[in-house]
XYZ file of C-alpha atoms in Angstrom:
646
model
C -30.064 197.713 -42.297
C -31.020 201.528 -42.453
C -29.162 203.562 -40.293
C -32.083 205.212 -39.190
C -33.022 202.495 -37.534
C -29.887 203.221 -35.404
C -29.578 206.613 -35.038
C -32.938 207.072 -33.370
C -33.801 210.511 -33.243
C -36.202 210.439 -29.803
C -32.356 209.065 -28.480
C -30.383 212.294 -29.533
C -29.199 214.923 -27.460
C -28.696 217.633 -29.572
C -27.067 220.220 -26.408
C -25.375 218.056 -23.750
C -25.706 219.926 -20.272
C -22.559 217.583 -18.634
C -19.688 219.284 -18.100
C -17.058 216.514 -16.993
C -16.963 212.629 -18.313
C -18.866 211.168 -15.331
C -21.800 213.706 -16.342
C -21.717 213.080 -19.540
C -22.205 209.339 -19.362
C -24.623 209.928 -16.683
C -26.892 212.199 -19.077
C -26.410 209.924 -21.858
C -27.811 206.213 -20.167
C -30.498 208.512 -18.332
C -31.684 209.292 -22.033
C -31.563 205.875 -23.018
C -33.619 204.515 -19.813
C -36.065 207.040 -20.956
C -36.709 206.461 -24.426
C -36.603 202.140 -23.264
C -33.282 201.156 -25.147
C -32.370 199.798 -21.743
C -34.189 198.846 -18.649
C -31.379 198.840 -15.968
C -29.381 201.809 -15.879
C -26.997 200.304 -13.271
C -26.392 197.525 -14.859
C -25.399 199.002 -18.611
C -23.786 201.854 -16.730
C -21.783 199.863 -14.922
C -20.400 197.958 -18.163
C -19.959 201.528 -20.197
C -17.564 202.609 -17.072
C -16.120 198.860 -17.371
C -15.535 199.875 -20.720
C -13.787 203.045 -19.696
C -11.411 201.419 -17.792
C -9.919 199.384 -19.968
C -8.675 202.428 -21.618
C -10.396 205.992 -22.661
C -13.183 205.577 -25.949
C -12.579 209.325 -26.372
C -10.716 208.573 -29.720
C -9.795 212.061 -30.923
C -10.253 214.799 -33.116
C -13.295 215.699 -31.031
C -15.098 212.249 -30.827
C -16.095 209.729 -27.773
C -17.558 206.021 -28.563
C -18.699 205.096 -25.215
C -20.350 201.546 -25.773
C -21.527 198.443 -24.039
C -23.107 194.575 -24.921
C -25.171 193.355 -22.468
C -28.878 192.162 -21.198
C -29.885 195.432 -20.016
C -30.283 196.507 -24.078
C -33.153 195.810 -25.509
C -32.523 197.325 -28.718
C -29.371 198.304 -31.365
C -29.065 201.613 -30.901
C -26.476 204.917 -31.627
C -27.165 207.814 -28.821
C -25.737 210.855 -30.502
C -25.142 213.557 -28.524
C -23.372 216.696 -28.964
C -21.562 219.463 -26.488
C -20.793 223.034 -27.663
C -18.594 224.012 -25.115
C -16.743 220.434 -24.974
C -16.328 217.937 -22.653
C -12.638 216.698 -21.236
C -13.262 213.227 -21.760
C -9.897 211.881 -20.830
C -9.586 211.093 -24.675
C -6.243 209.604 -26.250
C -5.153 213.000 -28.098
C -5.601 215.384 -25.007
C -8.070 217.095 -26.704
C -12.000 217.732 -25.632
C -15.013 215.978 -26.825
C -18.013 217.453 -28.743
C -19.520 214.616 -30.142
C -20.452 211.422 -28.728
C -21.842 208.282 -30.059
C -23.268 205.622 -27.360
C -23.064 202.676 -28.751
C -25.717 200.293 -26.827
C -25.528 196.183 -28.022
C -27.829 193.651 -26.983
C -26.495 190.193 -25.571
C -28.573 188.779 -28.251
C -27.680 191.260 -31.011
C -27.897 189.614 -34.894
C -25.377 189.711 -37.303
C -27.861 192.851 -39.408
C -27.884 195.104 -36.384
C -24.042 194.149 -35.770
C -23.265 195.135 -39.518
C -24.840 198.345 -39.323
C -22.734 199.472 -35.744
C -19.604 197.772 -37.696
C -20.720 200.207 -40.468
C -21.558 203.236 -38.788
C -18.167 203.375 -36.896
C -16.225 203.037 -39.751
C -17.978 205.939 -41.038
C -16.770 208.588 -38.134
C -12.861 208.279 -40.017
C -14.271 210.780 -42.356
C -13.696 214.280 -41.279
C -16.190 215.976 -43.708
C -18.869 214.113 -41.976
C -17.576 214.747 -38.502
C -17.155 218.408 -39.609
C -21.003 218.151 -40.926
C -22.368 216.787 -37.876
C -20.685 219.546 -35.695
C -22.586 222.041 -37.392
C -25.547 219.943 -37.694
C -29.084 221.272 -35.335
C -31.640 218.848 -35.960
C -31.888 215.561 -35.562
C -33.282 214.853 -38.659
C -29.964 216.660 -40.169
C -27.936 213.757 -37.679
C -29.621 211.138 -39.599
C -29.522 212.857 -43.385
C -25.917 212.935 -43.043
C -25.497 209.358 -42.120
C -27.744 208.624 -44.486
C -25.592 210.138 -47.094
C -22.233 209.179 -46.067
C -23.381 205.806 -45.900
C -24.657 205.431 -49.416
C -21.123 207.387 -50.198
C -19.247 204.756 -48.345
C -20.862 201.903 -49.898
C -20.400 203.174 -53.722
C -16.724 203.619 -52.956
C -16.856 199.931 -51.102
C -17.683 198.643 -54.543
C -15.609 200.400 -56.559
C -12.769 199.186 -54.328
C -14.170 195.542 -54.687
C -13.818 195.953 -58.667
C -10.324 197.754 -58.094
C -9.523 194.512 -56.251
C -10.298 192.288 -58.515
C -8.633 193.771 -61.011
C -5.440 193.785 -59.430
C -5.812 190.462 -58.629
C -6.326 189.548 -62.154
C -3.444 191.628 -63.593
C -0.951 190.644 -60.402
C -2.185 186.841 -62.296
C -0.250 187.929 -65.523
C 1.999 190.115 -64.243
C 6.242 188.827 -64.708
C 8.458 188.898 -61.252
C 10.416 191.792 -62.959
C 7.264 193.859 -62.587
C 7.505 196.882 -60.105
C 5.471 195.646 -56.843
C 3.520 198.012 -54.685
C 4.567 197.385 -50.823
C 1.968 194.990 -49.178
C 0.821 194.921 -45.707
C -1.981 192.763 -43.384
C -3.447 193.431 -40.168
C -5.812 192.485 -37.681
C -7.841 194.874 -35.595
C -9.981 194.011 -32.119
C -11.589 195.998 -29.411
C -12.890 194.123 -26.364
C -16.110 194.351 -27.257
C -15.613 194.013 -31.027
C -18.829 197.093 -31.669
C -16.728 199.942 -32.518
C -12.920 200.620 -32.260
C -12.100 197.568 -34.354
C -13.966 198.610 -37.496
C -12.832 202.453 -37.272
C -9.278 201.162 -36.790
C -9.782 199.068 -40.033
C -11.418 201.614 -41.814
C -8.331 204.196 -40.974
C -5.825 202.064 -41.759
C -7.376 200.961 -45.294
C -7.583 204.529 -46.049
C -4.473 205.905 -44.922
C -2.808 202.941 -47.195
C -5.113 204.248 -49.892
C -2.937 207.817 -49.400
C 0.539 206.137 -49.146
C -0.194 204.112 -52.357
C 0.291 200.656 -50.305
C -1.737 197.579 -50.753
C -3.462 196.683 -47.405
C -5.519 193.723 -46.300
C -7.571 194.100 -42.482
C -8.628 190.910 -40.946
C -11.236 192.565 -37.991
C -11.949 190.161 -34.990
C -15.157 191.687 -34.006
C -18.379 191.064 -32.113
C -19.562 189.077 -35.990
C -16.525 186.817 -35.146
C -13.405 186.647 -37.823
C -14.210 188.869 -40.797
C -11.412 188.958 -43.854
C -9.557 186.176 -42.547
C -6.206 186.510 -43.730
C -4.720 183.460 -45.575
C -1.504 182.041 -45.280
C -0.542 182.613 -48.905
C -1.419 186.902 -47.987
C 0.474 186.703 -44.760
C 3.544 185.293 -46.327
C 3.913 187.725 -49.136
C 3.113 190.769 -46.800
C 6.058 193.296 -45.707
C 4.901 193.610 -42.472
C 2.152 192.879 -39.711
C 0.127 195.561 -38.108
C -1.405 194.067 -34.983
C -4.019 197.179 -33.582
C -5.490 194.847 -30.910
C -6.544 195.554 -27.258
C -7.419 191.210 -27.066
C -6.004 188.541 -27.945
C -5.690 187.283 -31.480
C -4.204 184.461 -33.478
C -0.770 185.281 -32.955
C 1.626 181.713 -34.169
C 0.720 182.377 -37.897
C 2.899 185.550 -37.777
C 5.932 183.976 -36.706
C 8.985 185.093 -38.804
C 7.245 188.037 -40.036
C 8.255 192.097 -38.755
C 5.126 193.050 -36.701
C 3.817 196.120 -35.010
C 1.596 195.484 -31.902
C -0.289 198.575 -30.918
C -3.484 199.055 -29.028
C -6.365 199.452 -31.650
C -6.381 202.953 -30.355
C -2.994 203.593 -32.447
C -4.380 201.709 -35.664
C -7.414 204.699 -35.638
C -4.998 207.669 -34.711
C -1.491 206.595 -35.928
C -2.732 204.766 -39.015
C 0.301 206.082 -41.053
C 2.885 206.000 -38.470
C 2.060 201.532 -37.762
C 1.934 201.498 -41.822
C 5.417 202.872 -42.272
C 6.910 200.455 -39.318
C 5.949 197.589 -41.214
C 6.342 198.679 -44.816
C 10.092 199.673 -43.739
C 10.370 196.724 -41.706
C 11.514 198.509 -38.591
C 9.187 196.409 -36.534
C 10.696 193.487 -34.158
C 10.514 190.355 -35.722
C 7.845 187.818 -34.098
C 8.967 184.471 -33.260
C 5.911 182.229 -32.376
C 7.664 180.034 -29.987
C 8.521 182.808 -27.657
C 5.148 184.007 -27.579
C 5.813 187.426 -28.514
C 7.818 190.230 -30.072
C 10.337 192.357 -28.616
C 8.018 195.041 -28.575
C 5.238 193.314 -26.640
C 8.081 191.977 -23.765
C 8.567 196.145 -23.372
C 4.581 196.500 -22.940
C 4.518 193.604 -20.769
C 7.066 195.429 -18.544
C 5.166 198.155 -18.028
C 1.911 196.826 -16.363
C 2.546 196.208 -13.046
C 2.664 193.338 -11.332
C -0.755 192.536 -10.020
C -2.095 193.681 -13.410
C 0.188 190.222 -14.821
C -1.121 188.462 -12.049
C -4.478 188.994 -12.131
C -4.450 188.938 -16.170
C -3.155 185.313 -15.320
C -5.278 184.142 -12.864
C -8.504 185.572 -14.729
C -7.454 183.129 -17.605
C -7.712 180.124 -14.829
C -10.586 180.966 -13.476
C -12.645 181.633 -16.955
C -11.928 178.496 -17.974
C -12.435 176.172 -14.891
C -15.595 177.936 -13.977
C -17.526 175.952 -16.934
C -16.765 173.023 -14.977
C -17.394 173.903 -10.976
C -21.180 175.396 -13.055
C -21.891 171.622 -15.010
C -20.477 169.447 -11.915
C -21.953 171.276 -9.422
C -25.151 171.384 -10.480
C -25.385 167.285 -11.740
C -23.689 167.008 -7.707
C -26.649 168.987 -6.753
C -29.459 166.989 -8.822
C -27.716 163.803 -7.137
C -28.110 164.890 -3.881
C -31.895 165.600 -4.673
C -32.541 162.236 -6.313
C -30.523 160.284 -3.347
C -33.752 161.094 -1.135
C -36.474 159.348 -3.242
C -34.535 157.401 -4.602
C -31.326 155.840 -2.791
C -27.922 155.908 -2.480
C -27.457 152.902 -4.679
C -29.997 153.986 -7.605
C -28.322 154.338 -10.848
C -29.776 157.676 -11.727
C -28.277 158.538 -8.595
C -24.542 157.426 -9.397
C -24.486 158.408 -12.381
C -25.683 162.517 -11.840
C -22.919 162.320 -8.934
C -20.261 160.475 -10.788
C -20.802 162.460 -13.788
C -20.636 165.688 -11.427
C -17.665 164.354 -9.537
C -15.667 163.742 -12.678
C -15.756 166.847 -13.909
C -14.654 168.298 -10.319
C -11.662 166.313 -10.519
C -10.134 168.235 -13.569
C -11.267 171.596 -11.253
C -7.680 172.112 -9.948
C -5.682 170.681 -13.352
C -7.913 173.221 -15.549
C -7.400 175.960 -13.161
C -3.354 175.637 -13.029
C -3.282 174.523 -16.248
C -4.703 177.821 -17.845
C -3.070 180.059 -15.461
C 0.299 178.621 -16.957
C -0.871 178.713 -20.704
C -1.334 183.057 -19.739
C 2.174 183.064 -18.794
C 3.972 180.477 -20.717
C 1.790 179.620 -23.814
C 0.705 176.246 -25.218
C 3.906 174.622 -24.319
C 3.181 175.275 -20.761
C -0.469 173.667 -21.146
C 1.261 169.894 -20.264
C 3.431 171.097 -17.003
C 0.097 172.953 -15.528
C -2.432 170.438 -16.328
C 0.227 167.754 -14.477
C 1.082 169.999 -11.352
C -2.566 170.719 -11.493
C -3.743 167.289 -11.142
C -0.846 166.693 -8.335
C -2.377 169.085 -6.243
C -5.224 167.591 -6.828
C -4.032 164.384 -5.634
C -3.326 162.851 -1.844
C -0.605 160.685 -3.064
C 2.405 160.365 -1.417
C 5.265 162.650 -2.270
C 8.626 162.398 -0.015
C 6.214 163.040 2.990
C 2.465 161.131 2.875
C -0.742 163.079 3.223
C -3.988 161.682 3.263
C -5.247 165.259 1.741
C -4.366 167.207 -1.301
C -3.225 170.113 -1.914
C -5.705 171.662 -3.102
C -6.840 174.897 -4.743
C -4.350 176.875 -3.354
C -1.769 173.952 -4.402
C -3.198 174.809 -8.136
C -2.451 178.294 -8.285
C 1.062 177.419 -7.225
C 1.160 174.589 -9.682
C -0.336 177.096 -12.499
C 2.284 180.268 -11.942
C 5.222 177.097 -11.610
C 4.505 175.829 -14.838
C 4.327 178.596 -16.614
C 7.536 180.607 -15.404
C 9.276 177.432 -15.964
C 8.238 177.325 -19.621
C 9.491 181.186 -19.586
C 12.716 180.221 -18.624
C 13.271 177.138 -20.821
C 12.047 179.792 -23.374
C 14.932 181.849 -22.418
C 17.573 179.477 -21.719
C 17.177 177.826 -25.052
C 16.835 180.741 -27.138
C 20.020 180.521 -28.632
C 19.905 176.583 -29.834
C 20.836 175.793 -33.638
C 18.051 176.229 -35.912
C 18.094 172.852 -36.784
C 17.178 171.290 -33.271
C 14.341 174.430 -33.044
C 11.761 172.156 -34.277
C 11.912 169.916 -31.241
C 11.591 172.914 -28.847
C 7.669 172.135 -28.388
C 7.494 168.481 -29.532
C 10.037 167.381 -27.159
C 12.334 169.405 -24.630
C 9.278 171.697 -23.801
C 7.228 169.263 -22.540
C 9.504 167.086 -20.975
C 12.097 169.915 -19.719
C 8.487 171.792 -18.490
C 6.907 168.461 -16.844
C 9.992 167.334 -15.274
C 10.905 170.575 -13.482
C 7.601 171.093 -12.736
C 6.584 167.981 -10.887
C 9.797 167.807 -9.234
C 8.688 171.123 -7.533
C 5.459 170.032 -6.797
C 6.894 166.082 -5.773
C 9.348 167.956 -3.088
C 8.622 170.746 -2.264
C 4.678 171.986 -2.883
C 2.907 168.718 -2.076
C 5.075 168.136 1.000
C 4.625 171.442 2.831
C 0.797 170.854 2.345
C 1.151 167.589 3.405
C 3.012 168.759 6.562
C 0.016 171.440 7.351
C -2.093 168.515 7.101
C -1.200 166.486 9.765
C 0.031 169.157 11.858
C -3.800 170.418 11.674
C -4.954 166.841 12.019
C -3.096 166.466 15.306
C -4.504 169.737 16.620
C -7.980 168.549 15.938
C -7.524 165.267 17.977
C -6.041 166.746 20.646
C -8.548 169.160 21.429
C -11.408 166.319 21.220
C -14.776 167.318 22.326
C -14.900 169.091 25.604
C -16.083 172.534 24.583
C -18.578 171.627 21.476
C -19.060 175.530 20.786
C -15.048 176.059 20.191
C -14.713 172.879 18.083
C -17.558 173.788 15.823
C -16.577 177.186 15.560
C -12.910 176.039 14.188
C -14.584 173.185 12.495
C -16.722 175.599 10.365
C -14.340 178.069 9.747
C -11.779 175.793 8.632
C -14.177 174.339 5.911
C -13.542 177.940 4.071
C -10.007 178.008 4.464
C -8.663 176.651 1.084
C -12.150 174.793 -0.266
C -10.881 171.796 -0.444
C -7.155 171.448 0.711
C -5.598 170.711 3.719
C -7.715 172.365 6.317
C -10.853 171.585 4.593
C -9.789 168.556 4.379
C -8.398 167.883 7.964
C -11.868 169.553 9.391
C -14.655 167.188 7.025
C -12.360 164.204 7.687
C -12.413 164.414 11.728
C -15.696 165.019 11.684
C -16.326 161.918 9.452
C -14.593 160.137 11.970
C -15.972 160.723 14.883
C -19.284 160.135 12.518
C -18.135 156.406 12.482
C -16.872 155.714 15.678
C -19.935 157.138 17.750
C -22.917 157.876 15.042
C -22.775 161.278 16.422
C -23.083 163.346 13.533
C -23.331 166.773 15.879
C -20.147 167.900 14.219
C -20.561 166.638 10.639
C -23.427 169.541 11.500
C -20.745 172.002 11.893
C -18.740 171.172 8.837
C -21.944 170.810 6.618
C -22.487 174.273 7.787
C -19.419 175.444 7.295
C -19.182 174.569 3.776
C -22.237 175.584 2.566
C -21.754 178.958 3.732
C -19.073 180.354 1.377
C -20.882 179.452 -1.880
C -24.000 180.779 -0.487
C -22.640 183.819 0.522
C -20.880 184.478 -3.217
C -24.505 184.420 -4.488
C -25.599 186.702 -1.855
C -23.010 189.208 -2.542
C -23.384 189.151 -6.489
C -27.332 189.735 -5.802
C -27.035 192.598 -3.907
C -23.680 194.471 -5.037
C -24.456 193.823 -8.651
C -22.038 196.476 -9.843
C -19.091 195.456 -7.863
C -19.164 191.840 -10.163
C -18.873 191.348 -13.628
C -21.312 189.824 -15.633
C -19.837 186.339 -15.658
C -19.395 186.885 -12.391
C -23.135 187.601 -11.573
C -24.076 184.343 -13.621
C -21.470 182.327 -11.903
C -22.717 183.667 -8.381
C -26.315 182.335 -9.017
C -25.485 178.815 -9.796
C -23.702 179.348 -5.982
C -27.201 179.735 -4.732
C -27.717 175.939 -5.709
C -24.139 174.944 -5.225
C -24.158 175.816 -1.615
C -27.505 174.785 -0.749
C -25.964 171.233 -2.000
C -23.043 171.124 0.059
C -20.509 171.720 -2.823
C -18.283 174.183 -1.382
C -16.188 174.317 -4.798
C -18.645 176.351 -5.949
C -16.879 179.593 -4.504
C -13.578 178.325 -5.946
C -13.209 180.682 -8.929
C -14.013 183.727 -6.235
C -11.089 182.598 -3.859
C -8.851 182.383 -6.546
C -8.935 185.940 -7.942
C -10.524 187.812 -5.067
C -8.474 185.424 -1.829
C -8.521 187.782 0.763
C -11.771 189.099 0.660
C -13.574 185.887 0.018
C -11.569 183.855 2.402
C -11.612 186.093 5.306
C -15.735 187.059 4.983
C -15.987 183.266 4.583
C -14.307 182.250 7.224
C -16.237 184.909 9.495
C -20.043 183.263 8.393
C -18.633 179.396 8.425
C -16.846 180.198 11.694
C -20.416 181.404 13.657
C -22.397 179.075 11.186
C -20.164 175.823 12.697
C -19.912 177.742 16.438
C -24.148 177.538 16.195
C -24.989 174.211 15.332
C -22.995 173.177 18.085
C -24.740 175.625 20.637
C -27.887 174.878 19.510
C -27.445 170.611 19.628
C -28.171 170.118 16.020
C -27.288 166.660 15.010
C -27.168 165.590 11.282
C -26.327 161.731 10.781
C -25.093 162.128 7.201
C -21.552 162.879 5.485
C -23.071 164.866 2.668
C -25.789 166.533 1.044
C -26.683 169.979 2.071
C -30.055 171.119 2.617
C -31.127 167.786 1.374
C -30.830 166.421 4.751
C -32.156 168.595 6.489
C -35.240 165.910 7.254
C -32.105 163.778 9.005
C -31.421 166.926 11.587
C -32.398 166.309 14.874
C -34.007 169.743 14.847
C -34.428 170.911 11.250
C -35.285 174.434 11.475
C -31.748 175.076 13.412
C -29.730 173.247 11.038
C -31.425 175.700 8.149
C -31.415 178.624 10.678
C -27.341 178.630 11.277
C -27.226 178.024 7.728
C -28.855 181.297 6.832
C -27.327 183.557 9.365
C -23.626 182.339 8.426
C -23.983 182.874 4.828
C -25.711 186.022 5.060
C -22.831 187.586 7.256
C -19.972 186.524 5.071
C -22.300 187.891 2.073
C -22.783 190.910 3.470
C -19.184 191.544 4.596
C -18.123 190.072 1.211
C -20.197 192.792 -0.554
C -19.619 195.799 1.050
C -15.341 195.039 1.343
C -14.962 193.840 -1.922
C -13.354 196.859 -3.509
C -15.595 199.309 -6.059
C -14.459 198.291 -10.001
C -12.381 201.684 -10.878
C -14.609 203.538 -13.376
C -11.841 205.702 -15.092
């Protein structure tokens, strides 16, 4: 693809007025909004300053990459932009920033326009052009420059390619008492896999080019895998450079000295990582343990939300795929139930289908949440204490309700510190009994100590709550309607599905039975609807304070809720609990408190809005509904915390 195409020159801001960062970033999106490369400033601003977080894109020696992938783009495109005075850009040397490349990516983007940002990036390693391009006062002299480094770069890409091959062929006939030349791999990624991982490769490769070392980059980038390295490469190399800000295939390294750096490092201290591993002064990485020596030390460093939240994120990422898929089968149920009937076969098998992939909700979540901590091994320990929590079985005390949720993060962070620790005790066993480490004594050590936690002392404390909360609810019986709906509803939010949600739906179910009253299976209904509901509210009107899976996640709430399938806000309560549990709490609370000051009566056990003909007076039933959820929403949106944008 011509660069051209790329480098647009209507997008090119040949004096930048900004002064600080913020400015700067400002000036540069406003340009792109105005030439139509995006149509929603906030959004792609919000994901350049996501971005920026993570850690600085002002790379050095002058430069600043500033780059996002998402819908807002509606075309590849390089912003280049230049500032004569300078701009301090927070970058990794210190240093100011006078020219900046704005790297915009569609969600859509195709493997040609991905090439040609791969290509570009690579290209802004070579300090003639950067030195060019400094100078440069026309736009058209941007793109002439480009032009001709790229057709530069891609002669000397073949010539390498021959030079390659021809070492390959003479390495082929070449006698072990031949002089070798030191040999190295690495693998480079960058979040979003547009820009720092290609200039990291590209420095590296040359700066092994100066040294006279052989060098092979594997880049895990936004085309996927590229240069895969090969088992046969990894096990002659020296060392491993690892210039990675995600993770990468790590268990193929074990045994060798490796060096893991930020990808910042592999573009700035190209030589310095080379050296490490060519010397072999780098830790040695032992697969089993997860990491090297030097990673423990990083790992140290962040604090301890930051390992927390790092964990947690990995639970919730991969359970949300199935609260999305059950949910919305649950929802289609609930909607064929009324034409259809309870006992039609499309309808038992959308809500069995739906309701069996809510029952691994809890197991994924823990499970995953122990795999960030502990690694594979701990996968078996959190999937089991996962499903426990899951489970009202009898431990040494019987509950009739589960654990829930809140039982699965505790199952998750059990299971994987306990895989830590075997780690650690059994670090020094013979070599010989090291291959049964994760066949046999991790998963049996790691399930054992596991569900004995969760057997005595996890599933009985929640089982304890429950019938303490159980007894409180019979006791108070129905004298003052208002106060028991407003608990009632409010308790639905607690913990989404454990004790207290459990405790509140199940009271009202009974006194469903005994009287076919169903005024309080009106307040629960209510109750749980409203915390999904308001989760869609919030990510529709405080866009910027979500991520983008978050925003996606949040509208399949909208449905969720509406259907009575208060799991929906799950993934929210666990990486966000106070705020979401509190605001919830607040809208089910008044939503529950409402139905019952108003008389609405709904004689059903489930099904949302899909009822709503059952209600004894409709419009209330939908009007409580609404005014819960959009309180919690709105107190949900405007609490939840900013995302830091530097």
């Amino acid at each position: 693809m011509d660069l051209k195409q790329l480098l647009l020159k209507d997008a090119m801001i040949m004096d930048l007025k900004a002064t600080t960062k913020e400015e700067a970033i400002e000036e540069m999106v406003d340009k792109y909004y105005q030439v139509g490369v995006i149509d929603d400033k906030e959004l792609y601003k919000a994901d350049i300053l996501k971005r920026e977080a993570q850690t600085s894109t002002g790379i050095g020696e002058g430069i600043a990459m500033p780059h996002a992938r998402d819908k807002a783009v509606k075309r590849a495109t390089v912003l280049f932009a230049k500032s004569a005075k300078g701009i301090d850009y927070k970058s990794l040397d210190g240093q100011p920033a006078y020219l900046f490349f704005m790297i915009a990516a569609p969600d859509g983007a195709d493997n040609l326009h991905l090439q040609a940002l791969a290509a570009l990036s690579s290209l802004l390693i070579n300090p003639e052009l950067v030195k060019n391009l400094k100078a440069a006062k026309t736009a058209d002299e941007v793109q002439e420059l480009f032009d001709k480094a790229m057709k530069e770069k891609e002669a000397k890409d073949k010539a390498d390619e021959e030079k390659e091959k021809a070492k390959a062929a003479a390495a082929a006939q070449a006698s072990d008492s031949d002089e070798k030349k030191p040999y190295v791999v690495a693998v480079t990624a960058c979040p979003t896999g547009i820009a720092h991982t290609y200039m990291a490769e590209a420095a590296l490769k040359e700066q092994a080019e100066k040294m006279g070392i052989d060098i092979k980059v594997e880049t895990n980038g936004s085309e996927g895998v590229k240069h895969k390295l090969t088992a046969d490469e990894i096990n002659r190399a020296d060392g491993v450079i690892i210039a990675a800000d995600k993770k990468v295939d790590m268990p193929r390294f074990d045994g060798k000295h490796l060096v893991n750096r930020p990808v910042s490092d592999g573009i700035n201290k190209a030589e310095e990582l080379i050296n490490l591993a060519v010397e072999q002064k780098a830790p040695v990485f032992h697969a089993e343990g997860g990491a090297t020596e030097e990673k423990e030390d990083s790992e140290e460093k962040k604090s301890l939300w930051s390992r927390i939240y790092a964990d947690l994120m990995n639970g919730i990422s991969n359970m949300l795929p199935f609260v999305v898929g059950g949910g919305i089968l649950m929802a289609i149920s609930f909607l064929l139930e009324n034409s259809v009937g309870a006992h039609s076969q499309w309808f038992l098998f959308f809500n069995n289908v739906g309701n069996y992939a809510f029952s691994f909700l809890i197991p994924v979540l823990a499970a995953y949440i122990a795999v960030s901590i502990g690694d594979r091994p701990a996968l078996l320990p959190g999937f089991v204490g996962g499903y426990m929590a899951s489970q009202a079985t009898a431990s040494v005390v019987s509950s009739k309700s589960p654990a829930g949720f809140i039982g699965g993060l505790l199952a998750g962070f059990i299971a994987g510190w306990v895989v830590v620790f075997l780690k650690k005790w059994l670090k020094n066993l013979p070599h010989s009994l090291a291959g049964l480490k994760t066949i046999l004594i991790y998963p049996v050590l790691g399930l054992l100590f596991t569900g004995a936690i969760m057997y005595f002392a996890v599933d009985p404390i929640f089982a304890v709550v429950n019938a303490a909360i159980t007894h409180f609810l019979e006791s108070m019986g129905t004298g003052n309607a208002v106060i028991l709906g407003t608990l009632l509803g409010g308790m639905m939010s607690i913990d989404m599905g454990g004790p207290f949600n459990k405790a509140a739906y199940t009271f009202a179910i009974g006194t469903f039975t005994a009287t076919q009253d169903g005024a309080l299976m009106a307040a629960v209904m209510v109750g749980g609807m409203v915390p999904p509901l308001a989760i869609a509210i919030a990510t529709t009107f405080w866009k910027n304070k979500f991520t983008e899976q978050e925003r996606q996640a949040g509208l399949s709430n909208y449905i969720l809720g509406l259907s009575f399938i208060t799991e929906g806000a799950i993934p929210f309560a666990a990486g966000d609990p106070l705020h979401v549990i509190v605001s919830s709490v607040i809208g089910s609370a008044i939503g529950g408190g409402l139905t019952q000051l108003w008389g609405v009566n709904v004689p059903a056990p489930h099904g949302g809005i899909f009822v709503t003909p059952l209600a004894n007076k409709p419009l209330l039933y939908l009007l409580a509904v609404v005014i819960g959820a959009v309180i919690s929403g709105v107190i949900y949106g405007i609490w939840k915390p900013a995302k830091k944008n530097n």
